[in-house]
Short mmCIF file of C-alpha atoms and ligand atoms in Angstrom, two decimals:
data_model
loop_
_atom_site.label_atom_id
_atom_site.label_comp_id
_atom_site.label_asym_id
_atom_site.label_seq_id
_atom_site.Cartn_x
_atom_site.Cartn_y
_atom_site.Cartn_z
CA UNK A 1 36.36 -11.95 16.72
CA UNK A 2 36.00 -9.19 14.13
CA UNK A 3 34.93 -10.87 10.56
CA UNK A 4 36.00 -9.92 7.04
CA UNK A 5 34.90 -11.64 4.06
CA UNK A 6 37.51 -14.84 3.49
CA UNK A 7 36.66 -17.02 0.85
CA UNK A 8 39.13 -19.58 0.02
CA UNK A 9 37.09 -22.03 -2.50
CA UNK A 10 33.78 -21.01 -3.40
CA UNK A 11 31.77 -23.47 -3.67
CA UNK A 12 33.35 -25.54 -1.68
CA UNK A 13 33.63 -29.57 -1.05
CA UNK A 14 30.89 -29.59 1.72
CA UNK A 15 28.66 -27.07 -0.32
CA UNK A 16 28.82 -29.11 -3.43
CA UNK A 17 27.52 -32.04 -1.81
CA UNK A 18 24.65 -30.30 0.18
CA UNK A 19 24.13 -28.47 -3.89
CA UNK A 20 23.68 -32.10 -5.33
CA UNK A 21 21.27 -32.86 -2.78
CA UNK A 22 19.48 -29.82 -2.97
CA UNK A 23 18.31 -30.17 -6.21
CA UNK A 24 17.85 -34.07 -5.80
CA UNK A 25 15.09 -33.85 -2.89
CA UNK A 26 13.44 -30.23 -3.28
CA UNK A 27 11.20 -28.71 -5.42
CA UNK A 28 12.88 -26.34 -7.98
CA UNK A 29 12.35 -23.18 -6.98
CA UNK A 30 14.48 -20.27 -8.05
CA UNK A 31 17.59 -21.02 -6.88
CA UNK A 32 20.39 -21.81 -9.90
CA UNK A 33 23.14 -23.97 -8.84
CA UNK A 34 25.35 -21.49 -11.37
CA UNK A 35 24.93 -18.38 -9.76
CA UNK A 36 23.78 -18.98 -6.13
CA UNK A 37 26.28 -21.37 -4.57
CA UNK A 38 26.09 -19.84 -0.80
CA UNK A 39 25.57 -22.67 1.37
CA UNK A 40 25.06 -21.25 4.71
CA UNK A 41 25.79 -23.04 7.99
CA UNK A 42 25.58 -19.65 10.16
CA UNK A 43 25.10 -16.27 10.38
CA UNK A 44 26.99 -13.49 12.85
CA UNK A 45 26.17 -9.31 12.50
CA UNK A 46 26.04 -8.54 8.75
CA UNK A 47 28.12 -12.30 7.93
CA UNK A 48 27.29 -15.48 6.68
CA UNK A 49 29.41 -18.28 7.28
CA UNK A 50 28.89 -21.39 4.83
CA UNK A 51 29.52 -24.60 5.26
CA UNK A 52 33.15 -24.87 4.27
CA UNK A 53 33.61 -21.98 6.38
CA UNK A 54 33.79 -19.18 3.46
CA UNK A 55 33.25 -15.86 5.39
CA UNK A 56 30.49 -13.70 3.09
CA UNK A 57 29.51 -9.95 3.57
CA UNK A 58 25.81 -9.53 3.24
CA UNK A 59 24.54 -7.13 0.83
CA UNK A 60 21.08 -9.21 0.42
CA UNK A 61 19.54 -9.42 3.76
CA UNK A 62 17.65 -13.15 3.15
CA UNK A 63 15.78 -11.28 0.56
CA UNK A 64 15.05 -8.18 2.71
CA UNK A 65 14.76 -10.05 5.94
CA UNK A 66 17.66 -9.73 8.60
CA UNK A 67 17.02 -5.87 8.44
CA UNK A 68 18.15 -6.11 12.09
CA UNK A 69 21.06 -8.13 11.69
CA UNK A 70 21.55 -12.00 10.41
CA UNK A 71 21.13 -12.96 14.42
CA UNK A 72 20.06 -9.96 16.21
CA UNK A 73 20.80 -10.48 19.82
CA UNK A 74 17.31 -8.57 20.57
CA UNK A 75 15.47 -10.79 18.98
CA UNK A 76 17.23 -13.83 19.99
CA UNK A 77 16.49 -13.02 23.42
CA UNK A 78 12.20 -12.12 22.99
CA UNK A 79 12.00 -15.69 21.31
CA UNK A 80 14.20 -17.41 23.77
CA UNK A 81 11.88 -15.69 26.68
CA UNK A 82 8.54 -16.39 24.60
CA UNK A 83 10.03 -20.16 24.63
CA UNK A 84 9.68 -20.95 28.24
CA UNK A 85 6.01 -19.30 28.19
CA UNK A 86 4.05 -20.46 25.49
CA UNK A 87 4.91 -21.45 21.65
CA UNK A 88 1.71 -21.46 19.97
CA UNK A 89 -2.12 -20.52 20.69
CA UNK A 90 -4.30 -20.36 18.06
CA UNK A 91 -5.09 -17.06 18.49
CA UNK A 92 -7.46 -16.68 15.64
CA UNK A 93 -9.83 -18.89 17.82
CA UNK A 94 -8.82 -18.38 21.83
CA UNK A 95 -6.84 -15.26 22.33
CA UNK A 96 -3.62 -14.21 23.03
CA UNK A 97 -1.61 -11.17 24.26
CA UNK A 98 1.12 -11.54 22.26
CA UNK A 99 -0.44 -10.88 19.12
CA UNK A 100 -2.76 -8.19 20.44
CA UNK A 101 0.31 -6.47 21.50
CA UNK A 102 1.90 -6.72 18.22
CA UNK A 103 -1.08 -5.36 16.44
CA UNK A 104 -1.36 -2.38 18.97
CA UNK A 105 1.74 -1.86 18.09
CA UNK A 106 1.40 -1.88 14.02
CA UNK A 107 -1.40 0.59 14.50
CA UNK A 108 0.39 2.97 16.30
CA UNK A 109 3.45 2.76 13.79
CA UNK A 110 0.83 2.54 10.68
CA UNK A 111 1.38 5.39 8.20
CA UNK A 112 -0.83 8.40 8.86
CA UNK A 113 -2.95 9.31 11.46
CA UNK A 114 -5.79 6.79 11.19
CA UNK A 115 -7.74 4.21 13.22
CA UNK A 116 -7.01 0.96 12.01
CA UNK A 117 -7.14 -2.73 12.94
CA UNK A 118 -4.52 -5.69 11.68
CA UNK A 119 -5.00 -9.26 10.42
CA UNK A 120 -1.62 -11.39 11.44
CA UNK A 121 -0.02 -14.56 8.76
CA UNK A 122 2.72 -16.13 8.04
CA UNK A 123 4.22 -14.34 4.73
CA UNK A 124 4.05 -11.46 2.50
CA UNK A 125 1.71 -13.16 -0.01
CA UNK A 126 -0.47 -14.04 2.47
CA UNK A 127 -0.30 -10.61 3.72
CA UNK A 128 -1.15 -9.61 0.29
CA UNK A 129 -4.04 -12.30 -0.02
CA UNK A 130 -5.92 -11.01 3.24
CA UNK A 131 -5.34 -7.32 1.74
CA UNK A 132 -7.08 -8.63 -1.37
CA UNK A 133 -10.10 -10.20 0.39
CA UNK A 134 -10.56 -6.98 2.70
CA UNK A 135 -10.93 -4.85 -0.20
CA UNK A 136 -13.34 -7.26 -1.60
CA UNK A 137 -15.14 -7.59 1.14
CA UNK A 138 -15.55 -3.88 2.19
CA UNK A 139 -16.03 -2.06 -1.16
CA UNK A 140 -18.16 -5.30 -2.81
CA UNK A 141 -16.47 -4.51 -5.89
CA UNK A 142 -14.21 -7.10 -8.10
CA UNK A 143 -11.53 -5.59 -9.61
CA UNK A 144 -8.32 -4.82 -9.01
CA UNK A 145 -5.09 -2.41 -10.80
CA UNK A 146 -1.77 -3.59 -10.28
CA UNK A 147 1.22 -2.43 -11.98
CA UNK A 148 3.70 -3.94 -14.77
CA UNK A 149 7.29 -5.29 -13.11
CA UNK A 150 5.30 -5.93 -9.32
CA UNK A 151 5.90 -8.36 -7.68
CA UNK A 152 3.10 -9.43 -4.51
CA UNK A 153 3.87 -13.11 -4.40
CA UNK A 154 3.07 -16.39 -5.74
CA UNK A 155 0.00 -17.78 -4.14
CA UNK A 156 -3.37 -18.19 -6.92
CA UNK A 157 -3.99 -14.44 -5.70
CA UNK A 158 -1.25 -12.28 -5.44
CA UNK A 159 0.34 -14.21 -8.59
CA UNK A 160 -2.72 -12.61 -10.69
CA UNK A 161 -0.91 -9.27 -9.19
CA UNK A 162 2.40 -10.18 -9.65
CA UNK A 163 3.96 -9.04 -13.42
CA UNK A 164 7.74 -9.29 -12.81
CA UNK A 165 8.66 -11.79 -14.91
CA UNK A 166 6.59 -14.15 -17.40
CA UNK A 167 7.93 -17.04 -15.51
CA UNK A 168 6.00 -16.37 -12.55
CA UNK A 169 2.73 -16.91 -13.95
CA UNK A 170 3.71 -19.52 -17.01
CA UNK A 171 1.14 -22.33 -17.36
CA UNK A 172 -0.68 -20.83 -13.92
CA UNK A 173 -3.39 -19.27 -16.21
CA UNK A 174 -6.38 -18.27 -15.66
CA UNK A 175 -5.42 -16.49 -12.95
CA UNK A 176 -7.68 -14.47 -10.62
CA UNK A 177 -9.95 -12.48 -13.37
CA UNK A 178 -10.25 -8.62 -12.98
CA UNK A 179 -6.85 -7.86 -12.56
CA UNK A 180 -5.67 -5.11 -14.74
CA UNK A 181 -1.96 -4.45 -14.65
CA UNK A 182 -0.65 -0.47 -15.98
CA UNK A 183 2.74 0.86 -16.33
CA UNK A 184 5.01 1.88 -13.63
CA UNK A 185 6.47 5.52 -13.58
CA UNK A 186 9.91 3.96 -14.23
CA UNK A 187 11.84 7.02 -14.66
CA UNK A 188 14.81 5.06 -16.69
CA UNK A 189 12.66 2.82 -18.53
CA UNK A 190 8.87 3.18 -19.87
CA UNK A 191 6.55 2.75 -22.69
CA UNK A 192 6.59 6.47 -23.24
CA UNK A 193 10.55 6.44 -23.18
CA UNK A 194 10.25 10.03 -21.20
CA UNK A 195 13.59 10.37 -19.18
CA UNK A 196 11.27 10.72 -15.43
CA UNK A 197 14.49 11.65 -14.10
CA UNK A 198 14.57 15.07 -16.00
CA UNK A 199 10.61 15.27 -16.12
CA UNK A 200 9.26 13.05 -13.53
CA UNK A 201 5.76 14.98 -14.07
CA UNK A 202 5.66 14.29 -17.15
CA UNK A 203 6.11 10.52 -16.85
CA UNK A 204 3.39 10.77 -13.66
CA UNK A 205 1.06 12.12 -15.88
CA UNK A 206 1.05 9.80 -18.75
CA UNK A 207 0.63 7.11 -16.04
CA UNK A 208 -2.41 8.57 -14.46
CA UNK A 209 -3.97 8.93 -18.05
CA UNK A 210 -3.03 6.08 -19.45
CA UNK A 211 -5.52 4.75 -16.26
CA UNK A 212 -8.26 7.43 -16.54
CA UNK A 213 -8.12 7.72 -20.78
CA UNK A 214 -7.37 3.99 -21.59
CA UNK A 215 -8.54 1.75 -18.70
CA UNK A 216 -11.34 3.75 -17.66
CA UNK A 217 -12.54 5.09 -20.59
CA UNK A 218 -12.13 1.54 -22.62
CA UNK A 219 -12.60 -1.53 -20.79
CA UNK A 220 -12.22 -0.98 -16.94
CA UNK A 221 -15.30 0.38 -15.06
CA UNK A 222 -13.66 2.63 -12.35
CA UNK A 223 -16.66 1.70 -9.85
CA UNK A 224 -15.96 -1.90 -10.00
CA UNK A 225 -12.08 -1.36 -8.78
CA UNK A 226 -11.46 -2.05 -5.36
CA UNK A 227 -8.13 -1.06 -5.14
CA UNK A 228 -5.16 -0.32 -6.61
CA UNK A 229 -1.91 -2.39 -5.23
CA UNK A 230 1.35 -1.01 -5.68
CA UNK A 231 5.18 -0.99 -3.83
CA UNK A 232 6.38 1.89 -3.02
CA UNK A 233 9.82 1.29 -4.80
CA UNK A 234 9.34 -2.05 -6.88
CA UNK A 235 11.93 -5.03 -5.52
CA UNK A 236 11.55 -7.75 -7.32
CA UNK A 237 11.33 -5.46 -10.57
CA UNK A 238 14.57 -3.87 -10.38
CA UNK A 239 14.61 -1.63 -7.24
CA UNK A 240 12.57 0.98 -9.11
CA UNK A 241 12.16 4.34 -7.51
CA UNK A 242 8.88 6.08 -9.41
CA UNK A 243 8.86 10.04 -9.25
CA UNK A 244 8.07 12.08 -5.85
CA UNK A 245 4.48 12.85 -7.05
CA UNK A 246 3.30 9.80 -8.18
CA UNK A 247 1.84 8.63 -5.28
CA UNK A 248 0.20 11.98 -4.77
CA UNK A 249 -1.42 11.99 -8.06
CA UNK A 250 -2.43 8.45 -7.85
CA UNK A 251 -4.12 8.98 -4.64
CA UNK A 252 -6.83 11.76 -6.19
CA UNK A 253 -7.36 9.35 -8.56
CA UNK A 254 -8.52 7.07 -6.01
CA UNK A 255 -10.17 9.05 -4.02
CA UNK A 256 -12.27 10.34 -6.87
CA UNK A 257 -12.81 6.75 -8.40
CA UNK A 258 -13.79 5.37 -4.46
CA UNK A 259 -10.91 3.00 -5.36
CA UNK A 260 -8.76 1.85 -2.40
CA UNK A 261 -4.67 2.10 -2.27
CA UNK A 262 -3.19 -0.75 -0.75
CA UNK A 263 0.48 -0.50 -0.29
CA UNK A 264 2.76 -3.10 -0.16
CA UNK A 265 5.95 -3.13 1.88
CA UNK A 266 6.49 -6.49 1.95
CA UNK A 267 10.52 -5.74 0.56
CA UNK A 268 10.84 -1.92 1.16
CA UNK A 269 9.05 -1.22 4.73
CA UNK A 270 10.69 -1.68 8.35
CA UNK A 271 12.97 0.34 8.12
CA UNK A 272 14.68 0.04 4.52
CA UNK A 273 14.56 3.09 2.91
CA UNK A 274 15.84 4.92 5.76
CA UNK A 275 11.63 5.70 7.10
CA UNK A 276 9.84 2.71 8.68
CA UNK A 277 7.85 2.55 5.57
CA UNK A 278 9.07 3.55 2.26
CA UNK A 279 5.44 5.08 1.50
CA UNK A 280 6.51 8.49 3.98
CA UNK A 281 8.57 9.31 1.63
CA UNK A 282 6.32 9.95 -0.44
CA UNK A 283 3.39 11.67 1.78
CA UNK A 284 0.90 9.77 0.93
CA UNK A 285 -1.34 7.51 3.64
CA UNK A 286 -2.70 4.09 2.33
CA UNK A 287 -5.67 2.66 3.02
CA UNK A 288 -4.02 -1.06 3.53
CA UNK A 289 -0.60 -1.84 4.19
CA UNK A 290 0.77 -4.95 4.09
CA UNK A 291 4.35 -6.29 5.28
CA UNK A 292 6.21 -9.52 5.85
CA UNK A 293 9.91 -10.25 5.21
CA UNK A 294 11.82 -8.10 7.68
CA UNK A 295 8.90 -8.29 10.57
CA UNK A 296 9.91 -11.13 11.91
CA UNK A 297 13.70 -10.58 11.92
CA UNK A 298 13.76 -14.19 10.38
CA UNK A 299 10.73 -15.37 11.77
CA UNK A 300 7.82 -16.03 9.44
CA UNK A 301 4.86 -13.76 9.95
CA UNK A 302 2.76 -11.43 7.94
CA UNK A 303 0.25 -8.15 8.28
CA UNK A 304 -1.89 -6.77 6.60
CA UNK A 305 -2.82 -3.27 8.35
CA UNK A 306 -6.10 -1.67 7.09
CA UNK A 307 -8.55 1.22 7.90
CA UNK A 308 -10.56 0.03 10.92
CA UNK A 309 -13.83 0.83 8.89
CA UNK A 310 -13.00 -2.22 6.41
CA UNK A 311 -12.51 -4.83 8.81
CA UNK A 312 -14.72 -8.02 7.68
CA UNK A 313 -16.99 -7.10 10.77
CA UNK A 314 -18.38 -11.02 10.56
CA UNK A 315 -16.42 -14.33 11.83
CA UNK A 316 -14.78 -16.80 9.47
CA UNK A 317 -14.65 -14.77 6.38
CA UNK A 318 -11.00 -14.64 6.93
CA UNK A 319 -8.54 -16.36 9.25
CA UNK A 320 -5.35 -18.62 9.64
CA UNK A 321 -4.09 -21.10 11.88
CA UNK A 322 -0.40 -19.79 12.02
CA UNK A 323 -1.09 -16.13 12.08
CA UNK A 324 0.36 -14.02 14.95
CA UNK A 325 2.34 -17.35 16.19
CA UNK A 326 3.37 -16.27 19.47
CA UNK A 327 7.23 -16.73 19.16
CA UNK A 328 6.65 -14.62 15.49
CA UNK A 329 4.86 -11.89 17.73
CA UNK A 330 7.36 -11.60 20.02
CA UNK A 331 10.42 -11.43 17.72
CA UNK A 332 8.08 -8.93 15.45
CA UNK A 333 7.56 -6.88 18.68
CA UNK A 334 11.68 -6.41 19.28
CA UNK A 335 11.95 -5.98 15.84
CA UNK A 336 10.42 -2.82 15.97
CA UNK A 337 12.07 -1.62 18.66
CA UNK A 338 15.47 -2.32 17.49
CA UNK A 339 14.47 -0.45 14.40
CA UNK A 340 13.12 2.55 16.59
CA UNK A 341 16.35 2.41 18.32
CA UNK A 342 19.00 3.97 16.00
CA UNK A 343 18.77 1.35 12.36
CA UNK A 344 16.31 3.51 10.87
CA UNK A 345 18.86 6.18 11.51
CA UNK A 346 21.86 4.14 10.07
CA UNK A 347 20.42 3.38 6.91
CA UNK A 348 19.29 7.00 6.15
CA UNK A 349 23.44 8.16 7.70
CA UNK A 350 24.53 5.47 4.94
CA UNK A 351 22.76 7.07 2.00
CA UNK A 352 24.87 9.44 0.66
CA UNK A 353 27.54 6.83 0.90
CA UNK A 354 26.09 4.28 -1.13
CA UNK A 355 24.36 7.18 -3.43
CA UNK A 356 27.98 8.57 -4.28
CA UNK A 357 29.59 5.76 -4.23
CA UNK A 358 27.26 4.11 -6.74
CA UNK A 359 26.89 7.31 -8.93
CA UNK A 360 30.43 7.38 -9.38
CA UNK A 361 30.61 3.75 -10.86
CA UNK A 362 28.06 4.77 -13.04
CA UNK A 363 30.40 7.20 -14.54
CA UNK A 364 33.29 5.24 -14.70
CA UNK A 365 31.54 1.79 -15.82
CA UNK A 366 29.91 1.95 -19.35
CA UNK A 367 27.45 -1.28 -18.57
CA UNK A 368 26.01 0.96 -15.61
CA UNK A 369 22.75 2.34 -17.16
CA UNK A 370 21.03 3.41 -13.75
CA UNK A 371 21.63 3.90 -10.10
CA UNK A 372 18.41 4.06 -8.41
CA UNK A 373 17.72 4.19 -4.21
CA UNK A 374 16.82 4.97 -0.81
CA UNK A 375 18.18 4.31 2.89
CA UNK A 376 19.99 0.97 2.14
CA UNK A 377 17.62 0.13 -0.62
CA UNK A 378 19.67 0.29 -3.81
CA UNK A 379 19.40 -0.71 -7.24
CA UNK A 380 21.72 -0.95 -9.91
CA UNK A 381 20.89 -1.70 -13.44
CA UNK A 382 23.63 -2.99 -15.82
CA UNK A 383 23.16 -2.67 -19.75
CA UNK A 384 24.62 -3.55 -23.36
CA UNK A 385 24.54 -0.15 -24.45
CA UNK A 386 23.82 3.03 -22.58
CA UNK A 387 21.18 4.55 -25.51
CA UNK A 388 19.57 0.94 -26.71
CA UNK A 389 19.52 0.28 -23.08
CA UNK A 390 19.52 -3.38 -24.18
CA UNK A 391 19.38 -5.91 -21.34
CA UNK A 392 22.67 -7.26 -19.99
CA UNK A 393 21.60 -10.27 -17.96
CA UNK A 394 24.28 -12.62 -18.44
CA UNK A 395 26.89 -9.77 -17.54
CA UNK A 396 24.65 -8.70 -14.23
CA UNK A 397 24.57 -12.93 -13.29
CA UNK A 398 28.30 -12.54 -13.82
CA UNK A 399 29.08 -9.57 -11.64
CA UNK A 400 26.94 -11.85 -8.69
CA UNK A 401 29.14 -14.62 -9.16
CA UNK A 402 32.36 -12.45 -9.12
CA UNK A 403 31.23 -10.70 -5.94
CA UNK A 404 30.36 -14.04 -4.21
CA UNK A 405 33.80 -15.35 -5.09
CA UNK A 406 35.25 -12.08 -3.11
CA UNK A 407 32.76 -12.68 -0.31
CA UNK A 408 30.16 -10.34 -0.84
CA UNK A 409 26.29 -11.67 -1.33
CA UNK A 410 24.48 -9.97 -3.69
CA UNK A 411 20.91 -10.94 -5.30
CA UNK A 412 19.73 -10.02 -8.85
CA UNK A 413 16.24 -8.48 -9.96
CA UNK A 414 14.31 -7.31 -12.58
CA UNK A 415 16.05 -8.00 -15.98
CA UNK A 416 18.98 -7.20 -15.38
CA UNK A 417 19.95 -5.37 -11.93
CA UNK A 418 21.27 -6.31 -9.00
CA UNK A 419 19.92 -4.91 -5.49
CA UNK A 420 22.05 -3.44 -2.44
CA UNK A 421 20.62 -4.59 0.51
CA UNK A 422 22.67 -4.75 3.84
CA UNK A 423 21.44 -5.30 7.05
CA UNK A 424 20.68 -2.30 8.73
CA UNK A 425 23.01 -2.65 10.92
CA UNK A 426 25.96 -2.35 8.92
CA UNK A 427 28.88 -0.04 9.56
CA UNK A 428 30.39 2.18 7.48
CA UNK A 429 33.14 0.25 7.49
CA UNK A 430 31.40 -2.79 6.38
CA UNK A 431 29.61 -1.20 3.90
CA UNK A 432 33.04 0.23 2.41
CA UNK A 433 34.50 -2.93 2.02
CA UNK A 434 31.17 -4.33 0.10
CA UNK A 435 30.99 -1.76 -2.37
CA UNK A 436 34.64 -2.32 -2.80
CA UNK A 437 34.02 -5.95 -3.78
CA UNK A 438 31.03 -4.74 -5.90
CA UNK A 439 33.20 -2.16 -7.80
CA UNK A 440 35.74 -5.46 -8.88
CA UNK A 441 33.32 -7.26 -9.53
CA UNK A 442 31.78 -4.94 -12.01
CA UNK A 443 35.17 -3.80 -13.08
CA UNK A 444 36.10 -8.14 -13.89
CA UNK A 445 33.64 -8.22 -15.38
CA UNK A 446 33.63 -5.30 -18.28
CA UNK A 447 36.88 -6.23 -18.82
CA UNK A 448 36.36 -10.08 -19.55
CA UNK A 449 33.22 -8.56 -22.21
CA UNK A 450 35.33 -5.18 -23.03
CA UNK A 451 32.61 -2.99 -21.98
CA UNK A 452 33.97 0.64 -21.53
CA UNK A 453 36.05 1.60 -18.49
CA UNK A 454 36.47 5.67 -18.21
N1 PLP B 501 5.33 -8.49 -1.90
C1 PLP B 501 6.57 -8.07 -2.19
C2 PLP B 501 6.79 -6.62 -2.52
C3 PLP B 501 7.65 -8.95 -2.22
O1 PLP B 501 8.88 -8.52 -2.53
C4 PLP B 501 7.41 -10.31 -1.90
C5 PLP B 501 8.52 -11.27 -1.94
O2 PLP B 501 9.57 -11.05 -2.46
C6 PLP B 501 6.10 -10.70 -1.59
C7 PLP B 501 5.09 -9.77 -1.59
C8 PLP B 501 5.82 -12.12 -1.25
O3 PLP B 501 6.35 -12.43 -0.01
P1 PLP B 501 6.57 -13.94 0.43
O4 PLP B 501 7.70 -14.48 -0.36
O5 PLP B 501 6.85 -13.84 1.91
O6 PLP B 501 5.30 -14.65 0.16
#
């Protein structure tokens, strides 16, 4: 049966009461009963079904996930197969070829052309964790740059990274000392208020200074930093595509300082941005890598992928129990695959359709400030005021409800954007039809707060 979104109430009876319970018996977390109301039962291609049978078009992905699909049949079938063998084996004690086959595999897919060696977990902060404790471990030095609006998870460590919203790290303080966080080259919004989409060099450069001139010069001893942590477009922080150089620049400036760059693709690798890791686009190889989300294909597992001449070298300074869990290997390893085979390809095909598509709401819908993106990694920001550039938050919570309503899933980020994020499998088709129900949504919306409509 061929799905289209159906929604007839939204939230309905059954979703209510699963709602209400929700909130009663689990932690709060950040899910608002006012804006999320998608109760899912099941999933089908790029589909969720919820539990009073409302038919919803993904544009979310479970948070960058289900890059392959919300129930890949690939996948499906490696776990099934991995079932009947063996579930679990601690491999970070006894050993197992599942895992060593995964890793073999992350190496030879790793950015660049340079030996390296992985360390498997469970989730993208622990990814990020391990990253942390390898660059401790092999440079000996203590400090680390991260920048303003990242986002590398919520775990003690990575929350001392994270800087996406105050929220994140309220009453959590002190976090881990010797981070340092900088701003990002945000071409539509940073302290220097430089448009980086006419002069993205300029806005590099007053980055790279502001590091070299004001950390360095002032309060940061370069040869204590062990490495810098970025994403390669920031998720969390609004979808946030930095200038072509940036990268570039930022590596001589690591190289020079011995610092290490540890990239995280945690939301933006496998595939995303239309290259199986958002960093190619931007020429650059990292010394770590980390990734998460999508790997699994809905399974939980982590990696962190590093230069083989950092490894710890010494037993017990880091390991896991769940790391590498065989059924997460296999799905991981048909993940890949199903990427290699043609999705990667898709989401860079569906580019210029989201890019003009999205560039033309922009001109017709005054609360547009930015369209920013990649592959099927896009970002749109919505504002008060095209030259204060004020925040519009409530209006961007709105336009998520509206869509849902229609039966499209969206998800918010940063202050007030809202990310495209299909499957990768999507159609054209499908993809149509969602940035249909995006456009009224949008278009409800600034006519409910009479923004503009050209
Ligand atoms: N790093 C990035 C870039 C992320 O987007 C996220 C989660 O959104 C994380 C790390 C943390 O991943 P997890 O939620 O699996 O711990």
């Amino acid at each position: 049966m061929e799905l289209r979104p159906n929604v007839k109430e939204i939230p309905g009876p059954k979703a209510k009461k699963v709602i209400e319970e929700h909130h009663k018996y689990m932690a709060t977390t950040t899910n608002d009963p006012n804006e999320y109301f998608l109760v899912i039962e099941k999933a089908e291609g790029v589909y969720w079904i919820d539990v009073d049978g409302n038919v919803i078009l993904d544009f979310s992905s479970g948070i960058g996930v289900m890059n392959v699909g919300l129930r890949n049949p690939k996948v499906i079938e490696a776990i099934k197969k991995q079932l009947d063998l063996v579930l679990h084996a601690a491999g970070t004690d006894y050993y197992n070829p599942y895992q060593v086959e995964l890793a073999k595999k992350l190496v030879e897919i790793a950015p660049g052309d340079v030996e390296r060696k992985v360390f498997l977990s469970n989730s993208g902060t622990e990814a990020d964790e391990a990253a942390l404790k390898i660059a401790k471990w092999s440079t000996n030095r203590k400090m680390f740059i991260a920048f303003i609006g990242a986002f590398h998870g919520r775990t003690h460590g990575t929350m001392s990274l994270t800087a996406s919203k105050p929220v994140q790290r309220s009453r959590m303080f002190p976090t881990m000392p010797g981070v340092e966080h900088v701003p990002y080259p945000n071409p539509y919004r940073n302290p220097w208020h430089i448009d980086g989409y006419e002069h993205p060099d300029e806005l590099v450069n007053r980055v790279i200074e502001y590091i070299e001139d004001y950390l360095f010069e002032h309060y940061v001893p370069a040869e204590e930093v062990a490495g810098i942590f970025f994403e390669p477009i920031q998720g969390e922080g609004g979808y946030v595509v930095p200038p072509k150089n940036f990268f570039k620049e930022l590596k001589k400036l690591a190289d020079k300082h011995g610092i290490l760059l540890i990239d995280d693709e945690v939301q933006m690798g496998m595939g995303r941005t239309g290259k199986m890791w958002a960093i190619e686009h931007f020429d650059v190889v990292p010394d770590i890598v980390t990734v998460a989300k999508a790997l699994g294909g809905g399974i939980p597992i982590g990696a962190t992928i590093f230069r083989k001449d950092l490894d710890f070298g010494v037993s017990g300074v880091h390991s896991n129990t769940f790391g590498g869990n065989a059924v997460a290997a296999a799905a991981a390893l048909a993940v890949i695959e199903e990427l290699q085979n043609g999705l990667i390809e898709n989401a860079q095909k569906l580019e210029p359709l989201f890019r003009e598509r999205l560039e033309e709401m922009k001109e017709k819908y005054e609360i547009i400030g930015d369209v920013r993106g990649l592959g099927l990694a896009w970002g749109v920001e919505f504002v008060k005021d095209r030259k204060t550039k004020e925040y519009a938050t409530k209006e961007r919570n709105e336009i998520v409800v509206e869509a849902l309503k229609r039966g499209l899933a969206l998800l918010g980020c940063g202050k007030s954007a809202i990310r495209l994020i299909p499957p990768l499998i999507i159609s054209e088709e499908e993809a149509k039809i969602g940035l249909d129900i995006f456009e009224e949504a949008i278009k409800v919306v600034s006519e409910k707060h009479g923004y503009k409509i050209h």
